[in-house]
Short mmCIF file of C-alpha atoms in Angstrom, two decimals:
data_model
loop_
_atom_site.label_atom_id
_atom_site.label_comp_id
_atom_site.label_asym_id
_atom_site.label_seq_id
_atom_site.Cartn_x
_atom_site.Cartn_y
_atom_site.Cartn_z
CA MET B 1 -0.10 -0.05 -0.14
CA LYS B 2 1.89 3.62 -1.18
CA ALA B 3 1.81 6.43 1.80
CA LEU B 4 0.62 9.93 0.42
CA ARG B 5 1.65 13.03 0.57
CA VAL B 6 0.99 15.26 2.62
CA SER B 7 0.34 18.86 1.21
CA THR B 8 1.92 21.29 3.13
CA LEU B 9 -0.18 24.22 1.32
CA SER B 10 -2.86 25.47 2.75
CA GLU B 11 -6.06 26.72 0.61
CA PRO B 12 -5.60 29.93 1.31
CA LEU B 13 -2.11 29.91 0.18
CA ARG B 14 -2.83 28.24 -3.23
CA THR B 15 -6.19 30.21 -3.88
CA GLU B 16 -3.56 33.20 -3.52
CA MET B 17 -0.97 32.31 -5.32
CA ALA B 18 -4.14 30.77 -8.52
CA ARG B 19 -5.20 34.00 -8.31
CA LEU B 20 -2.39 35.62 -8.90
CA LYS B 21 -1.45 33.69 -11.52
CA GLY B 22 -4.82 34.30 -12.95
CA ALA B 23 -4.39 37.60 -12.84
CA GLY B 24 -0.88 37.71 -15.04
CA HIS B 25 1.66 37.57 -12.40
CA HIS B 26 4.88 35.37 -13.11
CA LEU B 27 5.63 33.22 -9.56
CA LEU B 28 8.63 31.27 -8.56
CA PRO B 29 8.47 28.23 -6.13
CA LEU B 30 10.81 29.24 -2.80
CA GLY B 31 12.16 27.38 -0.76
CA GLY B 32 15.91 27.24 -0.97
CA GLY B 33 18.96 28.74 1.36
CA VAL B 34 19.71 29.16 5.24
CA ASP B 35 16.26 31.47 5.10
CA GLY B 36 14.32 29.90 3.04
CA LYS B 37 13.78 31.94 -0.16
CA ALA B 38 16.24 31.26 -2.05
CA PRO B 39 13.93 29.76 -6.24
CA LEU B 40 13.65 25.80 -6.00
CA LEU B 41 14.24 26.07 -10.04
CA ARG B 42 17.70 27.04 -11.51
CA ALA B 43 15.55 28.17 -14.72
CA TRP B 44 13.76 30.46 -13.27
CA ALA B 45 14.18 33.91 -14.99
CA GLY B 46 12.57 32.66 -17.71
CA PRO B 47 9.57 31.83 -19.65
CA GLY B 48 6.25 31.89 -17.27
CA LEU B 49 5.24 29.38 -15.27
CA THR B 50 2.39 26.79 -14.95
CA LEU B 51 1.09 27.00 -11.82
CA GLY B 52 1.93 22.93 -11.47
CA ARG B 53 5.33 23.91 -12.55
CA ILE B 54 5.54 25.90 -9.75
CA LEU B 55 3.66 23.65 -6.79
CA ALA B 56 5.43 21.03 -8.00
CA PRO B 57 8.80 22.02 -6.10
CA MET B 58 7.48 22.93 -3.69
CA TYR B 59 5.39 19.93 -2.23
CA ARG B 60 8.71 17.79 -3.09
CA ALA B 61 10.31 20.69 -0.23
CA SER B 62 7.07 20.58 2.02
CA SER B 63 7.44 24.61 1.44
CA THR B 64 5.00 26.92 1.91
CA ALA B 65 6.87 29.99 -0.21
CA TYR B 66 6.47 31.25 -3.23
CA GLY B 67 7.71 34.28 -5.06
CA VAL B 68 6.23 37.21 -7.61
CA ARG B 69 8.89 37.86 -10.17
CA LEU B 70 8.38 41.42 -11.15
CA ASP B 71 7.72 41.66 -14.75
CA GLY B 72 6.64 45.19 -15.00
CA LEU B 73 6.40 45.49 -11.19
CA ALA B 74 8.50 47.18 -9.34
CA VAL B 75 8.56 46.30 -5.74
CA ILE B 76 9.41 49.30 -2.26
CA ASP B 77 11.34 46.57 0.21
CA CYS B 78 12.02 48.13 3.15
CA ASP B 79 13.89 46.86 5.62
CA ASP B 80 12.76 48.56 8.36
CA ASP B 81 8.40 48.60 9.26
CA TYR B 82 8.33 51.68 10.93
CA SER B 83 6.04 54.15 9.90
CA VAL B 84 8.21 57.30 9.04
CA LEU B 85 9.80 54.98 6.87
CA VAL B 86 7.22 54.26 4.72
CA ALA B 87 5.64 57.43 4.86
CA GLN B 88 8.84 58.87 3.18
CA MET B 89 9.30 56.09 0.26
CA GLU B 90 5.58 57.22 -0.03
CA ALA B 91 6.44 60.84 -0.44
CA ARG B 92 8.97 60.11 -2.81
CA PHE B 93 7.44 58.06 -4.70
CA GLY B 94 3.82 57.81 -4.56
CA GLN B 95 1.43 56.36 -2.86
CA SER B 96 1.49 51.89 -2.77
CA ARG B 97 -2.09 50.64 -3.32
CA VAL B 98 -0.58 47.51 -1.87
CA HIS B 99 1.25 47.28 1.42
CA VAL B 100 2.81 43.90 2.59
CA LYS B 101 3.85 43.81 6.38
CA THR B 102 7.36 41.37 5.82
CA PRO B 103 9.10 39.54 8.79
CA ARG B 104 11.12 42.70 9.55
CA GLY B 105 9.66 45.73 7.42
CA ARG B 106 7.20 46.02 4.15
CA HIS B 107 6.75 45.21 -0.06
CA LEU B 108 5.04 48.09 -1.67
CA TYR B 109 4.28 47.34 -5.01
CA TYR B 110 4.30 49.80 -7.86
CA LEU B 111 3.92 49.44 -11.77
CA ALA B 112 7.54 49.82 -12.85
CA GLY B 113 8.85 53.15 -14.49
CA GLY B 114 11.92 55.25 -15.03
CA VAL B 115 15.35 54.45 -13.40
CA MET B 116 15.51 53.28 -10.47
CA PRO B 117 17.65 54.69 -7.56
CA ASN B 118 20.35 53.41 -5.54
CA LEU B 119 19.12 54.04 -1.77
CA ARG B 120 21.62 51.65 0.14
CA SER B 121 23.77 54.33 -1.01
CA GLU B 122 22.29 56.84 0.68
CA GLY B 123 22.13 55.89 3.35
CA LEU B 124 18.56 54.53 3.39
CA PRO B 125 17.91 50.68 4.71
CA VAL B 126 15.52 49.91 1.75
CA ASP B 127 15.99 48.17 -1.72
CA ILE B 128 13.97 48.83 -5.31
CA LYS B 129 13.29 45.54 -6.60
CA THR B 130 12.55 45.53 -10.15
CA GLY B 131 12.48 43.22 -13.82
CA PRO B 132 12.08 40.16 -14.66
CA ARG B 133 15.47 38.48 -12.71
CA SER B 134 14.21 40.17 -9.65
CA TYR B 135 11.79 38.78 -7.81
CA VAL B 136 10.28 39.14 -3.69
CA VAL B 137 8.28 36.69 -1.27
CA GLY B 138 4.67 36.34 -2.66
CA PRO B 139 1.62 37.41 0.16
CA LEU B 140 0.38 34.67 2.54
CA SER B 141 4.07 32.63 2.06
CA LEU B 142 5.80 31.03 5.45
CA ARG B 143 9.04 30.98 5.60
CA PRO B 144 10.96 28.07 7.32
CA ASP B 145 11.64 30.23 10.41
CA GLY B 146 7.84 30.92 11.23
CA GLY B 147 8.30 34.57 9.11
CA PHE B 148 5.03 35.41 7.57
CA TYR B 149 4.29 37.53 4.94
CA GLU B 150 0.95 39.44 5.66
CA PRO B 151 -1.06 41.09 3.07
CA VAL B 152 -1.84 44.89 4.53
CA LYS B 153 -3.20 47.63 2.38
CA GLY B 154 -5.07 46.29 -0.73
CA LEU B 155 -4.79 43.18 -2.31
CA LEU B 156 -2.39 42.32 -5.40
CA GLY B 157 -3.58 41.32 -8.64
CA LYS B 158 -6.70 43.46 -7.82
CA ASP B 159 -6.23 46.56 -6.65
CA ALA B 160 -4.45 48.60 -9.59
CA LEU B 161 -1.06 49.62 -8.81
CA LYS B 162 0.56 53.33 -9.63
CA PRO B 163 3.81 53.47 -11.44
CA LEU B 164 6.70 54.20 -9.50
CA ARG B 165 7.61 57.73 -9.32
CA VAL B 166 11.16 57.97 -10.56
CA PRO B 167 13.21 60.65 -12.79
CA THR B 168 12.46 59.58 -16.73
CA SER B 169 16.45 60.04 -17.32
CA PRO B 170 19.60 58.10 -15.63
CA VAL B 171 20.64 59.83 -12.39
CA SER B 172 24.19 58.54 -12.97
CA ASP B 173 26.57 57.99 -16.03
CA PRO B 174 26.93 54.77 -17.54
CA ILE B 175 29.83 52.20 -15.99
CA LEU B 176 31.95 51.68 -18.49
CA THR B 177 33.65 48.02 -19.36
CA GLY B 178 36.98 48.60 -17.99
CA HIS B 179 35.32 49.86 -14.38
CA ARG B 180 32.82 47.35 -13.58
CA HIS B 181 34.59 45.70 -11.07
CA VAL B 182 35.54 48.16 -9.29
CA GLU B 183 32.25 50.26 -9.18
CA LEU B 184 30.33 47.16 -8.08
CA VAL B 185 32.87 46.06 -5.22
CA LYS B 186 32.31 49.96 -4.30
CA GLU B 187 28.20 49.64 -4.27
CA ALA B 188 29.10 45.83 -2.31
CA MET B 189 30.90 47.62 0.39
CA ARG B 190 28.37 50.72 0.57
CA MET B 191 25.31 47.79 0.74
CA VAL B 192 26.90 44.92 2.83
CA GLU B 193 25.81 46.11 6.34
CA PHE B 194 22.30 46.32 5.41
CA VAL B 195 21.52 42.84 3.93
CA ASN B 196 20.65 39.02 5.17
CA ASP B 197 23.54 37.15 3.33
CA ALA B 198 26.22 37.67 0.52
CA TYR B 199 23.37 35.71 -1.46
CA GLU B 200 20.87 39.06 -1.70
CA LEU B 201 24.09 41.40 -1.84
CA GLN B 202 24.83 39.17 -4.92
CA ALA B 203 21.12 39.59 -6.06
CA ASN B 204 21.22 43.47 -5.51
CA LEU B 205 24.72 43.53 -6.94
CA ALA B 206 23.00 41.67 -10.36
CA GLY B 207 20.47 44.75 -10.84
CA ILE B 208 22.77 47.69 -10.74
CA ARG B 209 25.29 45.57 -13.42
CA ASP B 210 21.70 44.82 -15.76
CA ASP B 211 20.57 48.41 -14.94
CA TRP B 212 24.14 50.89 -15.35
CA CYS B 213 26.52 48.54 -16.30
CA VAL B 214 27.59 48.35 -20.25
CA ASP B 215 26.70 45.22 -21.61
CA PRO B 216 25.51 43.92 -18.84
CA ALA B 217 25.57 39.84 -20.68
CA THR B 218 29.44 39.49 -20.48
CA MET B 219 29.47 40.31 -16.90
CA PRO B 220 29.00 36.85 -15.73
CA ASP B 221 27.42 36.20 -12.03
CA SER B 222 30.29 34.40 -10.91
CA GLU B 223 31.69 37.73 -10.46
CA LEU B 224 29.48 38.90 -9.27
CA ALA B 225 28.77 36.29 -5.78
CA GLY B 226 33.04 36.89 -6.20
CA ILE B 227 32.50 40.13 -5.16
CA ALA B 228 29.32 39.65 -2.96
CA GLY B 229 31.35 36.84 -1.29
CA TRP B 230 34.85 39.11 -0.57
CA ALA B 231 33.06 42.02 0.74
CA TRP B 232 29.99 39.85 3.53
CA LYS B 233 33.73 38.03 4.38
CA CYS B 234 34.86 41.78 5.30
CA ARG B 235 31.85 42.37 6.91
CA LEU B 236 32.22 39.20 9.08
CA GLU B 237 35.98 40.11 10.21
CA ASN B 238 34.97 43.34 10.87
CA ARG B 239 37.09 45.18 8.41
CA ILE B 240 35.02 47.56 6.60
CA TYR B 241 36.44 50.64 6.26
CA ARG B 242 34.31 54.38 5.96
CA GLY B 243 36.63 57.32 6.77
CA ARG B 244 35.58 58.46 10.42
CA ASP B 245 31.84 57.27 9.94
CA SER B 246 33.11 53.85 10.78
CA ALA B 247 34.40 51.75 13.86
CA PHE B 248 37.24 49.76 14.58
CA PRO B 249 38.23 46.20 17.13
CA VAL B 250 39.70 46.61 20.87
CA GLN B 251 40.03 43.77 22.10
CA ARG B 252 38.60 43.38 25.51
CA ARG B 253 41.53 41.12 26.66
CA ALA B 254 43.60 43.99 25.85
CA LEU B 255 41.64 46.20 28.14
CA ASP B 256 41.64 43.66 30.47
CA ALA B 257 45.80 43.44 30.22
CA LEU B 258 46.31 46.89 30.79
CA ARG B 259 43.81 47.47 33.28
CA SER B 260 45.99 46.28 35.70
CA GLN B 261 48.59 48.44 34.69
CA PRO B 262 49.48 51.59 36.79
CA ASN B 263 49.76 53.65 33.89
CA GLY B 264 46.24 51.37 32.37
CA ALA B 265 44.31 54.43 31.50
CA ASP B 266 47.53 55.83 29.80
CA ALA B 267 48.33 52.89 27.95
CA ILE B 268 44.26 52.24 26.77
CA ALA B 269 44.60 55.45 24.94
CA LEU B 270 47.39 54.86 22.78
CA LEU B 271 46.17 51.80 21.92
CA VAL B 272 42.94 53.24 20.80
CA LEU B 273 44.37 55.99 18.57
CA LEU B 274 47.28 53.68 16.98
CA GLU B 275 43.88 51.08 16.14
CA ASP B 276 42.17 54.10 14.93
CA GLN B 277 45.06 55.16 12.63
CA HIS B 278 46.50 52.09 11.53
CA GLY B 279 44.67 49.42 13.12
CA HIS B 280 42.68 48.72 9.73
CA HIS B 281 46.12 47.75 7.33
CA PRO B 282 47.51 45.00 9.58
CA GLY B 283 51.01 44.41 10.10
CA LYS B 284 51.24 48.32 8.92
CA ARG B 285 54.24 49.73 10.65
CA PHE B 286 54.53 53.26 11.16
CA PRO B 287 56.27 55.94 13.17
CA LEU B 288 55.40 57.14 17.24
CA ASP B 289 56.15 61.09 16.51
CA PHE B 290 54.83 62.01 20.54
CA ASP B 291 55.36 65.52 19.35
CA ALA B 292 54.26 65.67 16.34
CA MET B 293 50.66 63.68 17.94
CA ARG B 294 50.04 66.07 20.98
CA ALA B 295 50.78 68.99 17.97
CA ALA B 296 47.47 67.43 15.98
CA GLY B 297 45.22 67.08 18.57
CA LEU B 298 45.32 63.70 19.06
CA LEU B 299 46.32 62.94 22.55
CA ASN B 300 47.17 65.48 25.46
CA LEU B 301 49.02 63.82 27.47
CA SER B 302 52.34 64.64 28.63
CA LYS B 303 56.05 63.04 26.79
CA PRO B 304 56.42 61.09 29.18
CA ARG B 305 53.63 59.74 29.61
CA LEU B 306 53.26 58.64 25.93
CA ARG B 307 56.89 57.01 26.26
CA ALA B 308 55.60 55.10 29.51
CA ALA B 309 52.17 54.11 28.10
CA ARG B 310 54.36 52.79 24.53
CA ARG B 311 56.59 50.55 26.94
CA THR B 312 53.23 49.24 28.39
CA LEU B 313 52.08 48.71 25.41
CA GLU B 314 55.13 46.68 24.21
CA GLY B 315 54.80 44.84 27.55
CA ALA B 316 51.91 43.96 26.98
CA GLY B 317 52.03 42.40 23.41
CA LEU B 318 50.46 44.56 21.65
CA LEU B 319 53.13 47.05 20.25
CA ARG B 320 56.03 45.17 18.80
CA LEU B 321 59.57 47.60 17.86
CA VAL B 322 60.34 46.39 13.87
CA GLY B 323 62.30 49.44 12.90
CA ARG B 324 65.74 50.82 14.47
CA HIS B 325 66.68 53.94 15.21
CA ARG B 326 68.64 55.50 12.49
CA ALA B 327 70.16 58.25 12.95
CA GLY B 328 69.30 61.57 11.00
CA SER B 329 67.59 59.58 8.03
CA LYS B 330 65.19 56.44 10.01
CA PRO B 331 62.70 56.95 13.54
CA GLN B 332 62.05 53.65 14.89
CA THR B 333 58.55 52.40 14.17
CA PHE B 334 56.53 50.23 15.34
CA THR B 335 53.67 47.46 14.20
CA LEU B 336 50.20 46.67 16.04
CA THR B 337 50.23 42.82 16.99
CA ARG B 338 47.68 40.36 18.40
CA PRO B 339 48.01 39.35 22.24
CA GLN B 340 48.26 35.22 22.28
CA SER B 341 47.87 35.03 26.00
CA GLY B 342 47.55 31.92 27.69
CA LEU B 343 49.45 29.54 24.90
CA ALA B 344 52.94 29.36 26.36
CA GLY B 345 50.77 27.54 29.89
CA ALA B 346 48.69 25.55 27.99
CA VAL B 347 49.27 22.04 29.55
CA ASN B 348 48.97 20.63 25.42
CA VAL B 349 51.32 23.49 23.74
CA GLU B 350 55.31 23.17 23.66
CA ALA B 351 57.81 25.24 22.10
CA MET B 352 58.79 24.03 18.96
CA PRO B 353 61.99 22.78 18.12
CA LYS B 354 64.53 24.60 16.30
CA THR B 355 66.56 23.34 13.71
CA ARG B 356 69.50 24.43 11.48
CA LEU B 357 68.67 25.87 8.28
CA LYS B 358 71.45 24.06 6.01
CA GLY B 359 73.28 27.51 3.84
CA VAL B 360 71.87 29.79 6.36
CA PRO B 361 74.75 30.46 8.91
CA GLY B 362 72.98 31.47 12.54
CA ALA B 363 68.84 30.57 10.61
CA VAL B 364 67.06 28.71 12.13
CA ARG B 365 63.46 26.98 11.64
CA GLY B 366 60.57 25.01 13.35
CA ARG B 367 60.56 21.36 12.94
CA GLY B 368 56.20 20.21 12.40
#
């Protein structure tokens, strides 16, 4: 006796998908990826799928989420559902007749028109998605993590959408071949702190490539995936540098080591200054000119206190002398280091035996 597959799709969800298909919208099955928002088909950007071809992968994957492909549509995707942000978007782009509340924000639906601005570059937590190679999660979808897409105003496929009110001429010059990779790297770094993962960042870059770049067909998706992956890694490793509008890490273990010192406050002040000035370039060598630092107003400590703070940092393993002073031509140079406290006293770690390197007098190497 054969067991029957139990459908995970609720009647309201199936009815909604059938209604949207009947209204002429292109849909696609979702359910891949960590959050369940990735398409279950590779060729989803081709001709429109029948309802059967959309539902079948969803049944197989036990998915309860589908996507609305944005052929002729534009969606303002707000990361936050703040009423002030939504009102700001509608004041700028016109009133939307269809709102869908997302797990963390809101979708505002429009008819596509004109050249879409990049709101991320303006510091806004908002994307504008449009075109047959873009999609958003459809109304009444339920993600595996419990995130629900709730219609809160109007009904997609029933209420007539208004065109998105944007300039009809390009807002910027096209990105020329030979400059595309560098410009997309810049865009990735502007957007990476406002997306959920590298896949979302890659999708945003694909929109910029298709809309702004000359000859976009010659820039493959694999190149965009490489840019998005690198930018996401920078975010995870806290290596995003935005000039003065940025943050930098200071290890708590370093602060713990310095607080116990008699001049700990001076040493912490000097460490923070050096991390600010040089920490975003690992291994960078720099001189310590205390007269210049005082003249620039970076620190107002006396030179004896600064020298003592430097010695404290060296003693704690946070600063290392890498270049000796040469009278009249070369100052002392230093580099920031990271403390590795605890390793020397660990029971499972012992010093590596040293052996001579052949042909190099006095040189030694670790064996292992």
